PDB file of C-alpha atoms in Angstrom:
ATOM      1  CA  UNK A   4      46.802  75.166  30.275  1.00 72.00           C
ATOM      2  CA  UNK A   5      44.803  72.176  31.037  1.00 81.00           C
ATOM      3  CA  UNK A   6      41.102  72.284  29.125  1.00 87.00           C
ATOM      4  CA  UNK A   7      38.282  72.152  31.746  1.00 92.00           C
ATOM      5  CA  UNK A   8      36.079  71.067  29.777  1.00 97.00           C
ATOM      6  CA  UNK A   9      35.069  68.354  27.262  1.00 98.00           C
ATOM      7  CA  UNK A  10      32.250  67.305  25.036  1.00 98.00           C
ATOM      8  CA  UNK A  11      30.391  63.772  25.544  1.00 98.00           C
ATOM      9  CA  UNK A  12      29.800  62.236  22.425  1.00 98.00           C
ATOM     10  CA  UNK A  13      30.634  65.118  20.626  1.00 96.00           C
ATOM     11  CA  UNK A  14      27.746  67.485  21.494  1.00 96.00           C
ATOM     12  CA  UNK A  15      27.136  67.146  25.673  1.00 97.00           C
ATOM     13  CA  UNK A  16      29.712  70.101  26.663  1.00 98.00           C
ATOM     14  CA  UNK A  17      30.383  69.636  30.165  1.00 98.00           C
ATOM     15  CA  UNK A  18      33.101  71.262  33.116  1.00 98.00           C
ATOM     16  CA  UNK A  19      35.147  67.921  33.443  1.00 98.00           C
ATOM     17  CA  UNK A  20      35.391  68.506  37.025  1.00 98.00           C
ATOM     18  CA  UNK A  21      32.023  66.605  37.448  1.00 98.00           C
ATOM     19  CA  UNK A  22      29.777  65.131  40.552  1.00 98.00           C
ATOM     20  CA  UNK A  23      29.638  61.679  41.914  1.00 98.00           C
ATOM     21  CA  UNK A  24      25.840  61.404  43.579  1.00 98.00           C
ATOM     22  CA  UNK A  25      26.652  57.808  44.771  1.00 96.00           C
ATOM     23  CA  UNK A  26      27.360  59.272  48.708  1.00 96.00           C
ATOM     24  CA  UNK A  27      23.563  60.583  48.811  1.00 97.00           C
ATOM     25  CA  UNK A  28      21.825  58.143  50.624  1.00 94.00           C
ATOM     26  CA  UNK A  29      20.134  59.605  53.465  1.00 95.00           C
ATOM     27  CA  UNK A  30      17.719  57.754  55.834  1.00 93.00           C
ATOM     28  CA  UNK A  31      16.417  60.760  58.052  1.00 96.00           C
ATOM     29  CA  UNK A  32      14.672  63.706  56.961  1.00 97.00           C
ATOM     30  CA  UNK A  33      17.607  65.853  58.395  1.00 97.00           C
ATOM     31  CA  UNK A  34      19.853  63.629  56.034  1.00 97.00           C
ATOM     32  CA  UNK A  35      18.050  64.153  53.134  1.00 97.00           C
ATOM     33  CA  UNK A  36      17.630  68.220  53.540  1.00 98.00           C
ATOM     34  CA  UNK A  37      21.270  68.241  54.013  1.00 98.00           C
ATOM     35  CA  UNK A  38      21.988  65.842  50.528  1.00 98.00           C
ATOM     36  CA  UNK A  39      19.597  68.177  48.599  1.00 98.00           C
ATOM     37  CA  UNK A  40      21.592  71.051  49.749  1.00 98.00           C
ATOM     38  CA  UNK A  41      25.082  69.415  48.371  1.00 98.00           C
ATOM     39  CA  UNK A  42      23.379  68.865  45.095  1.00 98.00           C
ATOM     40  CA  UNK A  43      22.164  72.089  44.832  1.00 98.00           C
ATOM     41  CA  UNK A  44      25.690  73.880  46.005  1.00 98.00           C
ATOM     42  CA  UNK A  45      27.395  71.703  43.182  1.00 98.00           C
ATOM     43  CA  UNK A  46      25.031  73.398  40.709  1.00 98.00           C
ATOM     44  CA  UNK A  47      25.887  76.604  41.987  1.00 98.00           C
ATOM     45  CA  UNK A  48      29.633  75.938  41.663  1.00 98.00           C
ATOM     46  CA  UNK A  49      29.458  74.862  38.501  1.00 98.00           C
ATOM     47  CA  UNK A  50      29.106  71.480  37.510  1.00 98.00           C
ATOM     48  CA  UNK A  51      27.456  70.611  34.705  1.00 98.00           C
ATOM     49  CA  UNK A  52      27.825  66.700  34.801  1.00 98.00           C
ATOM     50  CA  UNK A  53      26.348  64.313  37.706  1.00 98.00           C
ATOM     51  CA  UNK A  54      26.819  60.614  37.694  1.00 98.00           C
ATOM     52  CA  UNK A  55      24.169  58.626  39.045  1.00 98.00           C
ATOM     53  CA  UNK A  56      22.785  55.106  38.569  1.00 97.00           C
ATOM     54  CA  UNK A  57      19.692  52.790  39.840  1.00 95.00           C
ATOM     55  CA  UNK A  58      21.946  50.802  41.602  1.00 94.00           C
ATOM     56  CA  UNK A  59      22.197  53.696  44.259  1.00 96.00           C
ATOM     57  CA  UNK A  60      19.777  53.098  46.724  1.00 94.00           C
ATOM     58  CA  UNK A  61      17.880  51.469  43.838  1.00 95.00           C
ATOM     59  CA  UNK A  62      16.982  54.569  42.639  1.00 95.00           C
ATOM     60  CA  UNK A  63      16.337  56.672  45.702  1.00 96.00           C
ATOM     61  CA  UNK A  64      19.527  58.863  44.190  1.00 97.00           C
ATOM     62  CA  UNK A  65      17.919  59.421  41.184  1.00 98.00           C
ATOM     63  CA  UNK A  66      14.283  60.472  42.860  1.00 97.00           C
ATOM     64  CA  UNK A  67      16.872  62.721  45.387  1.00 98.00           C
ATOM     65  CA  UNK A  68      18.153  64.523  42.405  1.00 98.00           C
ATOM     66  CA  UNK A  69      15.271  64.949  40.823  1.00 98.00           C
ATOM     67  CA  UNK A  70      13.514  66.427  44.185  1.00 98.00           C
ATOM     68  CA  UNK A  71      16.865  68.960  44.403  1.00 98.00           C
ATOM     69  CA  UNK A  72      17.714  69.968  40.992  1.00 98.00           C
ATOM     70  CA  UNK A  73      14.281  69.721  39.011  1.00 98.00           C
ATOM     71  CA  UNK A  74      13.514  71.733  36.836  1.00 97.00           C
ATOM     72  CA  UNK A  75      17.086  71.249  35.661  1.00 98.00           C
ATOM     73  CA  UNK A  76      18.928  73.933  34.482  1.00 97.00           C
ATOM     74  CA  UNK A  77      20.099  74.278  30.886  1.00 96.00           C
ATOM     75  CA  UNK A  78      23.914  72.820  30.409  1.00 96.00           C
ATOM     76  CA  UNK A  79      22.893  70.123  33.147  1.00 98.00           C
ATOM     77  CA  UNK A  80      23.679  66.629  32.532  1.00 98.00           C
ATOM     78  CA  UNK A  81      22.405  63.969  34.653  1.00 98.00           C
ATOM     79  CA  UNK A  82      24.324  60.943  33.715  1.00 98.00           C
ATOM     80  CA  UNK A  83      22.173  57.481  35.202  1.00 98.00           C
ATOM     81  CA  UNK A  84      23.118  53.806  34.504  1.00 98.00           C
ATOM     82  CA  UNK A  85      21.283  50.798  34.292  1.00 97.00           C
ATOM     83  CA  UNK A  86      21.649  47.154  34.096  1.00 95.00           C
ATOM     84  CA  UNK A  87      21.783  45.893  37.793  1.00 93.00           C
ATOM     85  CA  UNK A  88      18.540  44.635  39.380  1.00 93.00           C
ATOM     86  CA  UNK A  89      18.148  44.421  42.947  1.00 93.00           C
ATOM     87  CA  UNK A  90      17.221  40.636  44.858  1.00 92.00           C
ATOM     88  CA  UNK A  91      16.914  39.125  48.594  1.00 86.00           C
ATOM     89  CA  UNK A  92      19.606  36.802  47.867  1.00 81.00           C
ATOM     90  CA  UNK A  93      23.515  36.566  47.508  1.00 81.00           C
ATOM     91  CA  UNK A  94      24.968  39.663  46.833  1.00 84.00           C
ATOM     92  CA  UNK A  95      21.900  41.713  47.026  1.00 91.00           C
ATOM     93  CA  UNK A  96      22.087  42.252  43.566  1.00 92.00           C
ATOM     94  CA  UNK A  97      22.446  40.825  39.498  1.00 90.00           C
ATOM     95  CA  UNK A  98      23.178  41.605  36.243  1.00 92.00           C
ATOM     96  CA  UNK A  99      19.879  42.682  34.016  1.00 91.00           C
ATOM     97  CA  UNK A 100      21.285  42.889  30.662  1.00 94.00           C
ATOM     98  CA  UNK A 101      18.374  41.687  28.873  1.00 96.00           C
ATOM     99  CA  UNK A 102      16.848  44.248  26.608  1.00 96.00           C
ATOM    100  CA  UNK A 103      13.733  43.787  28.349  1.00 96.00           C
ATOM    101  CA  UNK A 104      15.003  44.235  31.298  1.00 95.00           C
ATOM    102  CA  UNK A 105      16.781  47.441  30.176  1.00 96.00           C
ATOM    103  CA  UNK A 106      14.242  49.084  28.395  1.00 97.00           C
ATOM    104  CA  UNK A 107      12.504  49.030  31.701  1.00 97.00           C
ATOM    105  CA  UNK A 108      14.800  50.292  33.885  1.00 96.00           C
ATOM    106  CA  UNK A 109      15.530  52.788  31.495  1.00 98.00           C
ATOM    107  CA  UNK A 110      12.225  54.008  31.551  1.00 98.00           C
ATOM    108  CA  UNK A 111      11.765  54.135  35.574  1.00 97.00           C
ATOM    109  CA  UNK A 112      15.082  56.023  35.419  1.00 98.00           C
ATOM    110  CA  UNK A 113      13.281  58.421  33.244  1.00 98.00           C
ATOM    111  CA  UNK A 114      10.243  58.816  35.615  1.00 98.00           C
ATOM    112  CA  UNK A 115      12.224  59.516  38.847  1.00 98.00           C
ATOM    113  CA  UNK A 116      14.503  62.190  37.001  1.00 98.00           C
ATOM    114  CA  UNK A 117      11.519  64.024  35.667  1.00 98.00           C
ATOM    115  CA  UNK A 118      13.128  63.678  32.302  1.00 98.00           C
ATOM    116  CA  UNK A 119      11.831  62.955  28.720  1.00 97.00           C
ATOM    117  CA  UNK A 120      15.227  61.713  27.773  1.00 98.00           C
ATOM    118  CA  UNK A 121      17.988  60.867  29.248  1.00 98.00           C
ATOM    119  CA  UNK A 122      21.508  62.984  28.003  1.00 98.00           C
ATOM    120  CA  UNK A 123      24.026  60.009  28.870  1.00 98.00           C
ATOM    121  CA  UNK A 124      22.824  56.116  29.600  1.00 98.00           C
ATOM    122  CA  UNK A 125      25.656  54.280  30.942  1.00 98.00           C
ATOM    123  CA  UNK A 126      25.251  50.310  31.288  1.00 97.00           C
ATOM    124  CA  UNK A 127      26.205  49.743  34.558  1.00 96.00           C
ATOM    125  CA  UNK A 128      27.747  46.313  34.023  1.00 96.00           C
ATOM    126  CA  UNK A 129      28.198  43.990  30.972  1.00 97.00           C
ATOM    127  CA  UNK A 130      25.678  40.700  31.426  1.00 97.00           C
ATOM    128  CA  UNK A 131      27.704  37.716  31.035  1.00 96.00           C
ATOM    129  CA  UNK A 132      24.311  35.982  30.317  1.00 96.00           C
ATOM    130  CA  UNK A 133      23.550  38.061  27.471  1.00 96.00           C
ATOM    131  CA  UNK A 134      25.763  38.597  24.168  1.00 97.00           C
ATOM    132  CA  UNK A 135      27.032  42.055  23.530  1.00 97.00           C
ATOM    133  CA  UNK A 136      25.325  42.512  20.563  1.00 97.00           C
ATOM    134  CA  UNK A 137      22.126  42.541  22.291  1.00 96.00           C
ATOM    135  CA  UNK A 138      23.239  44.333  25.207  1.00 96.00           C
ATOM    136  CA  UNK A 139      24.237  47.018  22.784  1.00 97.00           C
ATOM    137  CA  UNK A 140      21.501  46.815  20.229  1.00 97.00           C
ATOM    138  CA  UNK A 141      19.004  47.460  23.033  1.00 96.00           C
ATOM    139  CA  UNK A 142      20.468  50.223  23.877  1.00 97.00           C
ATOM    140  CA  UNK A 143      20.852  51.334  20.660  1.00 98.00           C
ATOM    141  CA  UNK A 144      16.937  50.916  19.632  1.00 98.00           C
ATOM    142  CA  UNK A 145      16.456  53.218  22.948  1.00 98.00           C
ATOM    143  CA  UNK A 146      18.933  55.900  21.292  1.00 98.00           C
ATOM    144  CA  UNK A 147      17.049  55.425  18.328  1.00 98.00           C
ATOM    145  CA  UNK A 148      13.201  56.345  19.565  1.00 98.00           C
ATOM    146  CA  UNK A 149      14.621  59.201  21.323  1.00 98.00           C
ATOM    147  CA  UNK A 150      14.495  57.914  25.355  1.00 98.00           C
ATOM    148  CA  UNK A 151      18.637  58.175  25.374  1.00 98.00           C
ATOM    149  CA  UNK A 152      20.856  60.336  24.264  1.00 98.00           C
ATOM    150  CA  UNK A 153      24.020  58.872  24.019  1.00 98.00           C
ATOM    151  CA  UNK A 154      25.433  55.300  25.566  1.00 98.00           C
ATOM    152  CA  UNK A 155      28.005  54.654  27.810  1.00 98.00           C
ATOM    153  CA  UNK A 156      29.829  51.791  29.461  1.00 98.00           C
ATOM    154  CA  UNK A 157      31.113  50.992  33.105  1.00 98.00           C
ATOM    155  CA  UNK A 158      33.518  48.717  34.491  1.00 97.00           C
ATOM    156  CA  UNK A 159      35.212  47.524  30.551  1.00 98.00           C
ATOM    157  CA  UNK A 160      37.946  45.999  28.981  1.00 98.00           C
ATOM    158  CA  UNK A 161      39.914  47.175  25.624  1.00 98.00           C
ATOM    159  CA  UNK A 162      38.458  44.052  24.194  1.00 98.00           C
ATOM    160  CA  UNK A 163      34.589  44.730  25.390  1.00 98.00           C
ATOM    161  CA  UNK A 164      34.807  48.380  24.424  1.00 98.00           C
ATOM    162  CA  UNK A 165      35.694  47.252  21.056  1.00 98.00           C
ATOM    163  CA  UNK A 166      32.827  44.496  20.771  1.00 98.00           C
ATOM    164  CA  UNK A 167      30.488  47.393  21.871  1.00 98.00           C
ATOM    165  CA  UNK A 168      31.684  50.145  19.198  1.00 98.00           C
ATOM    166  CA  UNK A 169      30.880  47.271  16.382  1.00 98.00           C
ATOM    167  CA  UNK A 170      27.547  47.531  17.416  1.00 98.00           C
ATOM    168  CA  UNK A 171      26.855  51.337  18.663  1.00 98.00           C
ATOM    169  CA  UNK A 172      28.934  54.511  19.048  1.00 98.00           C
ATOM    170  CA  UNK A 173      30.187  54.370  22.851  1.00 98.00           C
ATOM    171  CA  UNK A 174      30.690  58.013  24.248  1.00 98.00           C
ATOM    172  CA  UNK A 175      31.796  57.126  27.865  1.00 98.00           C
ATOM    173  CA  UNK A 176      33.624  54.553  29.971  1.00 98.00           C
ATOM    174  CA  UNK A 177      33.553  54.401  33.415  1.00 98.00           C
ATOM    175  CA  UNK A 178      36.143  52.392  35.540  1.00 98.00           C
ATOM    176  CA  UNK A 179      37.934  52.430  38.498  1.00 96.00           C
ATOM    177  CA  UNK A 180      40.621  54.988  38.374  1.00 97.00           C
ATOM    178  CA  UNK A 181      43.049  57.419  40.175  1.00 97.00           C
ATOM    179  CA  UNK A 182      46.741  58.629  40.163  1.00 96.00           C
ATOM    180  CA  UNK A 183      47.184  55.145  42.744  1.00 95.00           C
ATOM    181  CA  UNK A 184      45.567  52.808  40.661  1.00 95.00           C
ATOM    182  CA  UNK A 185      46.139  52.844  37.148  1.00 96.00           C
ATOM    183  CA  UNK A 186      44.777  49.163  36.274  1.00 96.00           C
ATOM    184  CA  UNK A 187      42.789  50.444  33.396  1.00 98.00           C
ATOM    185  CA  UNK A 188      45.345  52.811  31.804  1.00 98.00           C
ATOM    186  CA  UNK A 189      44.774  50.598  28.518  1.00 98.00           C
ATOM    187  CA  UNK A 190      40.920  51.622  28.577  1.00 98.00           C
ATOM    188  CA  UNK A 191      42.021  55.085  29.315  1.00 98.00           C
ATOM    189  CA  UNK A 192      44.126  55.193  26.344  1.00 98.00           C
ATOM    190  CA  UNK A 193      41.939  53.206  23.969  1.00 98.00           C
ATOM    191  CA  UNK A 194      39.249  56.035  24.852  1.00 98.00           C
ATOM    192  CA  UNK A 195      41.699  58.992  24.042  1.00 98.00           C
ATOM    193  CA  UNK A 196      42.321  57.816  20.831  1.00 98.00           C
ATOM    194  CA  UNK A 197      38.641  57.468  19.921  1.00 98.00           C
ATOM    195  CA  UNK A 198      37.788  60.673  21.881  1.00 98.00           C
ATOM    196  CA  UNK A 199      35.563  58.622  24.175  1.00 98.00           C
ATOM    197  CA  UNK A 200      34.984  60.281  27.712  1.00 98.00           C
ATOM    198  CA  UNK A 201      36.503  58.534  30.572  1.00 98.00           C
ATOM    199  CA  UNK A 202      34.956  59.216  33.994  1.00 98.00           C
ATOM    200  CA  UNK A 203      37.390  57.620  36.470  1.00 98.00           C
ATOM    201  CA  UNK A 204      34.961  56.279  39.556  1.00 93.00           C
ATOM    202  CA  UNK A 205      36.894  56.028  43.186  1.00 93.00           C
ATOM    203  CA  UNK A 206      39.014  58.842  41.626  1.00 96.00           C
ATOM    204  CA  UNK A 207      40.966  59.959  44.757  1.00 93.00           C
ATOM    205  CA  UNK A 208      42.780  56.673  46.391  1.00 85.00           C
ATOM    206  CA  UNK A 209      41.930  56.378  50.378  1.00 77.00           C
ATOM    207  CA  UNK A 210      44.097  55.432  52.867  1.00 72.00           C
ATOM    208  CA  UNK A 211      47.672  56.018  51.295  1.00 78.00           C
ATOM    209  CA  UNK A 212      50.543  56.371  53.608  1.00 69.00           C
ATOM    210  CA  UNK A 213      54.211  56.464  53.781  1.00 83.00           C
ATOM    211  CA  UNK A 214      56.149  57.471  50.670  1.00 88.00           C
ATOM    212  CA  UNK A 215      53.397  58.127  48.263  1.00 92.00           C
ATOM    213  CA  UNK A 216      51.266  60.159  50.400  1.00 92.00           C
ATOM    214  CA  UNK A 217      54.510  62.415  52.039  1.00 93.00           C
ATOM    215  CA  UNK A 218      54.922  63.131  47.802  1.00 95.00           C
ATOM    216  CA  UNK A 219      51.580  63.974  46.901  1.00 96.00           C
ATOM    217  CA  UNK A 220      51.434  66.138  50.263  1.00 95.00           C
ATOM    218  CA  UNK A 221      54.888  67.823  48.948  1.00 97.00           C
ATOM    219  CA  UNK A 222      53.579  68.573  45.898  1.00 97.00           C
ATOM    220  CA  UNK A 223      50.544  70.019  47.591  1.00 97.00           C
ATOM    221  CA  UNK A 224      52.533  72.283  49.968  1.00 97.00           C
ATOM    222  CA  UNK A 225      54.185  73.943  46.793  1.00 98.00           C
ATOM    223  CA  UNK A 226      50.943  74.847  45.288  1.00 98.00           C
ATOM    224  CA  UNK A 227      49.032  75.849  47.863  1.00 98.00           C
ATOM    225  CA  UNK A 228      46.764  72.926  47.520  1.00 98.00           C
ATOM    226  CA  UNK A 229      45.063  70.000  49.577  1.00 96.00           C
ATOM    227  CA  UNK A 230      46.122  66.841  48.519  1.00 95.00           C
ATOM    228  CA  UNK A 231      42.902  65.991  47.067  1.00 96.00           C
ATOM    229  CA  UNK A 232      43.240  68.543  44.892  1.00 97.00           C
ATOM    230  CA  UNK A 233      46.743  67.773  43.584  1.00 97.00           C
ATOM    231  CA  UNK A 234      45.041  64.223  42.905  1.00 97.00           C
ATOM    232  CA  UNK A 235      42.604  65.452  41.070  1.00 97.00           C
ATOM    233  CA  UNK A 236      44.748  67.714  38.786  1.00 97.00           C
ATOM    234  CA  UNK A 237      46.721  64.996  38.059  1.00 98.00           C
ATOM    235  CA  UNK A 238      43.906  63.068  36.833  1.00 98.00           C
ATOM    236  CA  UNK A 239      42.867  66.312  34.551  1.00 98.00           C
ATOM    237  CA  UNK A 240      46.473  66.946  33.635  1.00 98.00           C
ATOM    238  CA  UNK A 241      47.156  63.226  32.390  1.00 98.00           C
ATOM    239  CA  UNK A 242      44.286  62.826  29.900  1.00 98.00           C
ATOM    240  CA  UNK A 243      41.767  65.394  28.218  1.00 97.00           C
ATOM    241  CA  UNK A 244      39.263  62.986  28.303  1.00 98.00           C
ATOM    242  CA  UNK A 245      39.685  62.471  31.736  1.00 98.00           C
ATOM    243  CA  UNK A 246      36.186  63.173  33.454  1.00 98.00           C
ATOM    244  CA  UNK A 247      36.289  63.081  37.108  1.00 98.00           C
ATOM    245  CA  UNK A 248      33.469  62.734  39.530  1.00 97.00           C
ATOM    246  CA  UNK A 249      34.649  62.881  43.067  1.00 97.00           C
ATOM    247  CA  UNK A 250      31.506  62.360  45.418  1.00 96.00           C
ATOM    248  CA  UNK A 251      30.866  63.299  48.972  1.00 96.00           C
ATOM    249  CA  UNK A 252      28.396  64.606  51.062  1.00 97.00           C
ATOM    250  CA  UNK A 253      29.965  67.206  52.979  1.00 97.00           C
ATOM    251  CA  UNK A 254      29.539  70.977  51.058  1.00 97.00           C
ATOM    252  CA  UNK A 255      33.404  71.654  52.488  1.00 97.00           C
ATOM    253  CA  UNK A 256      34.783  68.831  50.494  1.00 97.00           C
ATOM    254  CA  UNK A 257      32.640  69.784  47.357  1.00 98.00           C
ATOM    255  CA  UNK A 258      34.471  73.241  47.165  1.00 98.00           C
ATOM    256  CA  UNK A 259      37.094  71.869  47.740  1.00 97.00           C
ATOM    257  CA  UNK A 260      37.500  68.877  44.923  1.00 97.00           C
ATOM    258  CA  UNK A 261      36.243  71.690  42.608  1.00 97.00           C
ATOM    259  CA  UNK A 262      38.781  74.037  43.597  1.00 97.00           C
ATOM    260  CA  UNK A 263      41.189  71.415  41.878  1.00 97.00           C
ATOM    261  CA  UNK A 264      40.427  72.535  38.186  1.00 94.00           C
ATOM    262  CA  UNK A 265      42.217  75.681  39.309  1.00 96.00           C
ATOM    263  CA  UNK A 266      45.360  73.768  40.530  1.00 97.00           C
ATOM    264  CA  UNK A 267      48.246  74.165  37.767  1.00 96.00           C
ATOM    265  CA  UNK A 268      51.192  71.474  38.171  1.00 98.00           C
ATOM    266  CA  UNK A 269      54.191  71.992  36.562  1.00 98.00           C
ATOM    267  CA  UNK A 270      55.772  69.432  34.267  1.00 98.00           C
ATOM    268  CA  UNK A 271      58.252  68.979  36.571  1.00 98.00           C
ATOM    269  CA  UNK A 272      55.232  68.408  39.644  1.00 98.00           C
ATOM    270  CA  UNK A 273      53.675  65.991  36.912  1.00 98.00           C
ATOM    271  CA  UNK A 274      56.215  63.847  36.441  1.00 98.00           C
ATOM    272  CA  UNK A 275      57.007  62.877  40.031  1.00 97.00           C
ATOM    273  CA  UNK A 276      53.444  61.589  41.110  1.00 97.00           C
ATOM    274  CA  UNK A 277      53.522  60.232  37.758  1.00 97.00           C
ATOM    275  CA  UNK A 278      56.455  58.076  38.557  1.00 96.00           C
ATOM    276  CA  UNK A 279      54.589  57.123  41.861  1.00 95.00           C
ATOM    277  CA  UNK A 280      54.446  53.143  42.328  1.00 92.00           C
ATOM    278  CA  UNK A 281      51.145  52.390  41.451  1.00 92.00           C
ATOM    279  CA  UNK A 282      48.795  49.762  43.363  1.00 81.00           C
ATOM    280  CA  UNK A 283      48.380  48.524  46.990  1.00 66.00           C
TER     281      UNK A 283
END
């Protein structure tokens, strides 16, 4: 029987079926009633684990969540990242590493969620301009007054997760990840062996066809079950420190991704989309 659920740096229990709050942009006031609803239904479902970050509208999400959800229930965790700034030029965005620059953000994160500290602070993206060590050690000196809870990292390699740990304990990793696209199965397995949460983002691949997607729908069709929701097992099947946070704004698709916690596969089911070609 696959566990469903898992404990963030030891202590954070949460249902590993979690939220993605990334979709929850709205730019009418009809939008935005309808967002705060979703947010509210996932609550009522049972998730105990949402994933946002500044980055999403620039913290709009975070001010959403806070307007739906506060005062937040006990066994909540709001999970926000940091460490992308916002600019008129390029890509629209850069890295903001600095521990300045952090400490900052982290404290406007803490002002739109209402919060006096935040459970789970994820850096959103390793600075290049800025050496690990002080990437980390800001972080850490945030952990240590009590504004953060415990750190996390997004987007990693096995070699950058290990520079981090040398400086501060690392309870999650967040990278791009689904039964499709198994790029980072190194990261995944360098955080099982240090019981390190992964939270795959993009955890359902989009747009599969042809032999793959007649599979997963066969093994679907034998349980009862969407295909989403055989994707989804999979991912909580294949690692117990698989986290997953499937987003979407529609409250139809939210019961149904968290229906997928219920979905059993068989060995036998396991091993064939496990032996599915992998990539584009």
């Amino acid at each position: 029987m696959t566990a469903t659920t898992f404990r963030i740096g030891g202590d954070l229990e949460v249902r590993r079926l979690g939220f993605g709050a990334m979709h929850l942009r709205p730019e009418t006031a009809e939008e935005r009633a309808a967002c705060v609803a979703v947010a509210r239904r996932a609550v009522e479902l049972g998730v105990t684990l949402i994933d946002t970050a500044h980055l999403y509208g620039w913290g709009a999400n975070e001010d959403l969540l806070a307007e739906a959800l506060h005062p937040y229930p006990e066994g909540l965790l709001i999970a926000t990242k940091v460490g992308i700034r916002q600019t008129t030029s390029g890509e629209g965005w850069r890295h903001a590493g600095e521990p300045a620059d952090v400490r900052t953000q982290v404290d406007e994160a803490l002002r739109r969620l209402r919060l006096d500290r935040i459970g789970l602070l994820q850096l959103h993206r390793l600075d290049p301009g800025v050496p690990i060590p002080d990437q980390l050690g800001g972080l850490r000196d945030l952990r240590d007054e009590g504004k953060i809870g415990h750190i996390g990292l997004s987007e990693v390699s096995v070699s950058e997760l290990t520079a981090a740990r040398a400086v501060v304990d690392i309870a999650s990793v967040q990278n791009r990840y689904n039964l499709l696209d198994r790029e980072h199965e190194p990261v995944l397995k360098a955080c099982e062996a240090a019981g390190i949460a992964f939270l795959p983002w993009r955890p359902v691949a989009a747009g599969v066809s042809g032999a793959r997607s007649a599979e997963i729908a066969a093994v679907a069709e034998e349980l009862g079950a969407t295909p989403t929701q055989v994707s989804l097992a999979w991912l909580l099947a294949h690692s117990p420190v698989i986290l997953p946070i499937p987003g979407t704004t529609s409250p139809a698709h939210l019961e149904e991704n968290l229906g997928a916690d219920s979905v059993q596969l068989t060995q036998q089911q396991y091993d064939r989309l496990t032996a599915l070609p992998t990539g584009v």
